[in-house]
Structures are given as C-alpha cells and as structure tokens.
Short mmCIF file of C-alpha atoms in Angstrom, two decimals:
data_model
loop_
_atom_site.label_atom_id
_atom_site.label_comp_id
_atom_site.label_asym_id
_atom_site.label_seq_id
_atom_site.Cartn_x
_atom_site.Cartn_y
_atom_site.Cartn_z
CA ALA A 1 0.00 0.00 0.00
CA GLN A 2 1.19 3.51 -0.72
CA SER A 3 1.79 6.03 2.04
CA VAL A 4 3.08 9.55 2.62
CA ALA A 5 4.75 10.98 5.70
CA GLN A 6 5.05 14.66 6.54
CA PRO A 7 7.19 14.58 9.67
CA GLU A 8 6.54 18.16 10.79
CA ASP A 9 3.11 19.23 12.00
CA GLN A 10 4.13 22.88 11.79
CA VAL A 11 6.94 24.91 10.27
CA ASN A 12 7.63 28.45 11.43
CA VAL A 13 9.69 30.78 9.28
CA ALA A 14 10.36 34.50 9.12
CA GLU A 15 9.22 36.39 6.04
CA GLY A 16 11.99 36.52 3.46
CA ASN A 17 13.70 33.38 4.74
CA PRO A 18 13.79 30.07 2.84
CA LEU A 19 10.92 27.68 3.44
CA THR A 20 11.15 23.88 3.33
CA VAL A 21 8.31 21.44 3.94
CA LYS A 22 9.37 17.80 4.13
CA CYS A 23 7.69 14.79 2.53
CA THR A 24 8.69 11.15 2.21
CA TYR A 25 6.70 8.48 0.45
CA SER A 26 6.35 4.75 0.05
CA VAL A 27 4.92 3.24 -3.11
CA SER A 28 5.33 0.21 -5.33
CA GLY A 29 7.14 1.14 -8.49
CA ASN A 30 7.61 4.68 -9.73
CA PRO A 31 5.52 7.43 -8.15
CA TYR A 32 3.61 10.42 -9.30
CA LEU A 33 4.06 13.08 -6.59
CA PHE A 34 2.01 16.19 -5.91
CA TRP A 35 1.92 19.16 -3.56
CA TYR A 36 -1.31 20.93 -2.66
CA VAL A 37 -2.01 23.94 -0.43
CA GLN A 38 -5.16 24.51 1.60
CA TYR A 39 -6.31 27.86 2.95
CA PRO A 40 -8.92 28.04 5.75
CA ASN A 41 -12.40 26.86 4.72
CA ARG A 42 -11.29 26.22 1.16
CA GLY A 43 -10.48 23.22 -0.98
CA LEU A 44 -7.04 22.11 -1.98
CA GLN A 45 -5.14 24.06 -4.60
CA PHE A 46 -2.61 22.31 -6.82
CA LEU A 47 0.95 23.64 -6.55
CA LEU A 48 3.17 21.28 -8.52
CA LYS A 49 3.81 17.69 -9.55
CA TYR A 50 6.61 15.31 -10.39
CA ILE A 51 5.95 12.77 -13.12
CA THR A 52 9.29 12.02 -14.71
CA GLY A 53 12.41 13.81 -15.93
CA ASP A 54 14.15 16.63 -14.10
CA ASN A 55 14.24 16.04 -10.36
CA LEU A 56 13.66 19.74 -9.64
CA VAL A 57 10.09 20.73 -10.37
CA LYS A 58 8.87 24.32 -10.44
CA GLY A 59 5.30 25.22 -9.64
CA SER A 60 2.92 28.00 -8.75
CA TYR A 61 3.65 31.02 -6.55
CA GLY A 62 7.42 30.53 -6.63
CA PHE A 63 7.35 27.05 -5.09
CA GLU A 64 9.58 24.21 -6.21
CA ALA A 65 10.16 20.65 -5.10
CA GLU A 66 13.02 18.21 -5.41
CA PHE A 67 12.44 14.53 -6.12
CA ASN A 68 15.02 12.23 -4.54
CA LYS A 69 14.47 8.62 -5.48
CA SER A 70 17.13 7.14 -3.22
CA GLN A 71 15.71 8.91 -0.18
CA THR A 72 12.09 8.55 -1.37
CA SER A 73 11.56 12.22 -0.64
CA PHE A 74 9.81 15.11 -2.34
CA HIS A 75 10.47 18.20 -0.24
CA LEU A 76 8.71 21.47 -1.06
CA LYS A 77 10.79 24.63 -1.08
CA LYS A 78 10.48 28.35 -1.56
CA PRO A 79 13.56 30.59 -1.56
CA SER A 80 11.86 33.55 0.11
CA ALA A 81 8.66 33.02 2.10
CA LEU A 82 5.78 35.50 2.23
CA VAL A 83 3.25 36.01 5.02
CA SER A 84 0.59 35.00 2.49
CA ASP A 85 2.23 31.55 2.21
CA SER A 86 0.86 30.72 5.66
CA ALA A 87 -1.43 27.75 5.05
CA LEU A 88 -1.73 23.97 5.29
CA TYR A 89 0.41 22.02 2.83
CA PHE A 90 -0.23 18.46 1.71
CA CYS A 91 2.04 16.07 -0.12
CA ALA A 92 0.35 13.29 -2.12
CA VAL A 93 1.47 10.23 -4.05
CA ARG A 94 -0.09 8.12 -6.76
CA ALA A 95 1.42 4.87 -7.87
CA LEU A 96 1.78 3.97 -11.50
CA ILE A 97 0.82 0.35 -11.03
CA LYS A 98 -2.77 -0.67 -11.59
CA ALA A 99 -3.06 -2.50 -8.26
CA GLU A 100 -2.92 0.78 -6.38
CA GLY A 101 -5.77 2.26 -8.39
CA ASN A 102 -6.13 5.91 -9.28
CA LYS A 103 -6.44 7.40 -5.84
CA LEU A 104 -4.14 9.98 -4.34
CA THR A 105 -2.77 9.14 -0.92
CA PHE A 106 -2.13 12.24 1.15
CA GLY A 107 0.17 12.97 4.03
CA GLY A 108 -1.19 14.39 7.26
CA GLY A 109 -0.34 17.95 6.29
CA THR A 110 2.14 20.55 7.53
CA ARG A 111 0.97 23.92 8.77
CA VAL A 112 3.26 26.73 7.64
CA LEU A 113 3.33 29.96 9.60
CA VAL A 114 5.29 32.83 8.09
CA LYS A 115 5.88 35.65 10.53
CA PRO A 116 6.44 39.25 9.41
CA ASP B 1 -13.62 30.44 -14.04
CA THR B 2 -15.47 27.11 -14.16
CA GLY B 3 -13.72 25.16 -11.44
CA VAL B 4 -15.14 22.29 -9.41
CA SER B 5 -18.24 23.33 -7.47
CA GLN B 6 -19.92 21.61 -4.55
CA ASP B 7 -23.29 22.11 -2.96
CA PRO B 8 -24.12 22.68 -0.19
CA ARG B 9 -21.03 24.19 1.41
CA HIS B 10 -22.27 23.37 4.89
CA LYS B 11 -24.76 20.83 6.16
CA ILE B 12 -25.91 20.29 9.73
CA THR B 13 -28.05 17.24 10.30
CA LYS B 14 -29.28 15.10 13.14
CA ARG B 15 -28.00 11.61 13.67
CA GLY B 16 -30.01 9.09 11.70
CA GLN B 17 -30.99 11.47 8.90
CA ASN B 18 -29.97 11.03 5.27
CA VAL B 19 -27.92 13.66 3.46
CA THR B 20 -26.96 14.15 -0.17
CA PHE B 21 -24.14 16.25 -1.58
CA ARG B 22 -23.63 17.35 -5.15
CA CYS B 23 -20.42 17.90 -7.12
CA ASP B 24 -20.08 19.55 -10.52
CA PRO B 25 -16.64 18.84 -12.03
CA ILE B 26 -14.70 20.85 -14.57
CA SER B 27 -16.63 20.26 -17.77
CA GLU B 28 -14.00 18.49 -19.86
CA HIS B 29 -12.83 16.21 -17.03
CA ASN B 30 -13.80 12.55 -17.36
CA ARG B 31 -12.73 11.51 -13.88
CA LEU B 32 -14.43 12.52 -10.65
CA TYR B 33 -13.25 11.66 -7.15
CA TRP B 34 -14.68 11.88 -3.65
CA TYR B 35 -12.48 12.30 -0.58
CA ARG B 36 -13.20 12.80 3.11
CA GLN B 37 -11.11 15.05 5.32
CA THR B 38 -11.37 15.18 9.09
CA LEU B 39 -9.91 17.98 11.18
CA GLY B 40 -6.14 17.94 11.22
CA GLN B 41 -5.84 15.12 8.72
CA GLY B 42 -5.13 14.78 5.05
CA PRO B 43 -7.93 13.84 2.65
CA GLU B 44 -8.79 10.14 2.41
CA PHE B 45 -9.97 8.60 -0.83
CA LEU B 46 -13.55 7.34 -0.92
CA THR B 47 -14.41 6.55 -4.54
CA TYR B 48 -13.92 7.61 -8.13
CA PHE B 49 -15.75 7.58 -11.45
CA GLN B 50 -14.61 7.56 -15.01
CA ASN B 51 -17.52 9.02 -16.93
CA GLU B 52 -20.56 7.31 -15.38
CA ALA B 53 -18.75 4.15 -14.25
CA GLN B 54 -17.73 3.85 -10.60
CA LEU B 55 -14.35 2.17 -10.91
CA GLU B 56 -12.98 2.09 -7.40
CA LYS B 57 -14.34 2.24 -3.86
CA SER B 58 -12.39 2.51 -0.64
CA ARG B 59 -13.02 0.22 2.30
CA LEU B 60 -13.88 3.48 4.10
CA LEU B 61 -17.05 3.62 2.06
CA SER B 62 -19.50 1.71 4.22
CA ASP B 63 -22.85 0.41 3.01
CA ARG B 64 -24.45 3.64 4.23
CA PHE B 65 -22.56 5.58 1.59
CA SER B 66 -23.51 5.60 -2.07
CA ALA B 67 -22.26 7.69 -4.94
CA GLU B 68 -23.60 8.15 -8.44
CA ARG B 69 -22.64 9.95 -11.60
CA PRO B 70 -25.62 9.15 -13.81
CA LYS B 71 -24.77 11.02 -16.98
CA GLY B 72 -21.06 11.29 -16.57
CA SER B 73 -21.30 14.92 -15.53
CA PHE B 74 -22.27 15.87 -11.96
CA SER B 75 -22.07 13.40 -9.10
CA THR B 76 -23.96 12.91 -5.86
CA LEU B 77 -22.76 11.37 -2.61
CA GLU B 78 -25.48 10.15 -0.25
CA ILE B 79 -25.00 9.13 3.36
CA GLN B 80 -27.86 7.22 4.91
CA ARG B 81 -28.56 7.03 8.64
CA THR B 82 -25.82 9.51 9.47
CA GLU B 83 -23.62 8.96 12.52
CA GLN B 84 -21.55 11.46 14.47
CA GLY B 85 -18.42 9.86 13.05
CA ASP B 86 -19.52 10.97 9.59
CA SER B 87 -18.83 14.59 10.54
CA ALA B 88 -16.09 15.73 8.17
CA MET B 89 -15.32 17.80 5.09
CA TYR B 90 -16.33 15.96 1.92
CA LEU B 91 -14.17 16.98 -1.01
CA CYS B 92 -14.81 16.39 -4.68
CA ALA B 93 -12.10 16.52 -7.33
CA SER B 94 -11.92 16.04 -11.06
CA SER B 95 -9.20 15.33 -13.58
CA LEU B 96 -8.50 14.30 -17.12
CA VAL B 97 -8.12 10.60 -17.80
CA GLU B 98 -4.38 10.08 -17.91
CA PRO B 99 -3.00 9.32 -14.44
CA PHE B 100 -0.34 11.99 -14.44
CA TYR B 101 -2.86 14.79 -14.66
CA GLU B 102 -3.45 16.60 -11.41
CA GLN B 103 -6.77 16.50 -9.64
CA TYR B 104 -8.57 19.80 -9.11
CA PHE B 105 -10.54 20.10 -5.92
CA GLY B 106 -13.78 21.83 -5.08
CA PRO B 107 -14.31 23.89 -1.92
CA GLY B 108 -15.85 20.95 -0.06
CA THR B 109 -19.04 20.30 1.88
CA ARG B 110 -18.65 20.44 5.63
CA LEU B 111 -21.00 17.97 7.33
CA THR B 112 -21.82 18.24 11.01
CA VAL B 113 -23.88 15.46 12.54
CA THR B 114 -25.43 16.37 15.89
#
C-alpha cells in the first residue's frame, strides 16, 4: 500500500527566509508526486507535480520541489517566504501500477506559519 | 472560471438522517473523485468515477454511503442514517483521464452530525 509521511506538523519561518516542507513516500514502483495547499475553509489548490524527468520541479507562486528517489523524498521549497504563504500544505502520491488504483494518498499535512 | 463546485457548502443534520451532496466537475474532465477530510488530517480517498462508471471504492465507504454519476457529468454522494463519526469535510475533485494529470478540488461540503 502507498503512504506519505510529513514529519513536521508545523513549520515556522520569518518572512523573506527560505521555506522547506518535508515529505517522504512509500509506493510500489515509480511514483507520481504532488503538492497541494489549503487555505482556511477552502479546498485544496494544486501547486506542482513530479511525473518524470528533471528532479527539480517548479510550480505556482514561486514554489519548487526536489524529487530524490534514493531517499524517497519530495520536499517542497520556496527561496523567500511570504506572510501570504501561511497555510496547510499536503504532499500526495499516486502509484503507476494498476493494483494501487487511481487514488491519491495524502500525508497528514504541515501547517506553515510565516511571521512578518 | 469554471472550477469544481460543490453544494451545499455546509450541512448540519441530526443523527439518523440522510444527506446528499452534489459535485459539478470541470466540464471536460472525465474523472471525478470523492475524498473525506477530518480535522487535522489529510484527505482520504472514498471513490472515483470515469464518466458514469464507478471504478474504485475505498473500504472506508461503508454500506451507508452511495455515490452516483448518472450522466457522466455531476455526481452525488449520499449518506444514509448519518452517525456522528460521519462529521467531516467531503471533497470532490476532477481530472482528465491520464494518471499523471493533477486533480482539481472543489471547496468541499462540511457535514456536522449532531
């Protein structure tokens, strides 16, 4: 069965500093990996995805993520955080093999708080 | 912007009552998914459709839950004989067919069972 771990419940960072949100995954075969962001009382918004190719993926709002197959990680990064980046971030994985179906499996989420 | 829409946004019901939620996906998307999210947790997969066919159901989806997508467009999720443990945010998402396409989520329906 596929799974995702987000080891930090909350990440605090000062505005202008680099932001990193950690994610590790477990899946049979090669993964599709996704990051979503959720603002209060709203649905999830897609940020970026890794399918294949370059290990560094760039997404919306200046976010990027690095796929590391040997460490089974897909950490989300932003070089300079903004107060408006404060939200709940979810990492998700989908396996390529048919046995795992088409569902996304999400991590438990990491709350990011960017202080002015 | 014609994103995924869900109705109602909030539903308060008494234990034992039936509730039905509606999801309208992005128009060109063939796949439609239902997830459940409880406070402080990530979304959990419930079921998904490709066009009108329900292709996968989670073990989380008890017999009290049923989902339909009769014409391959909108979908409904019904919960019969609601229980307090059903209180959660119910999220709908849609995507194109190929597996590497991202899923786009609606705003969710928050269910409170009293």
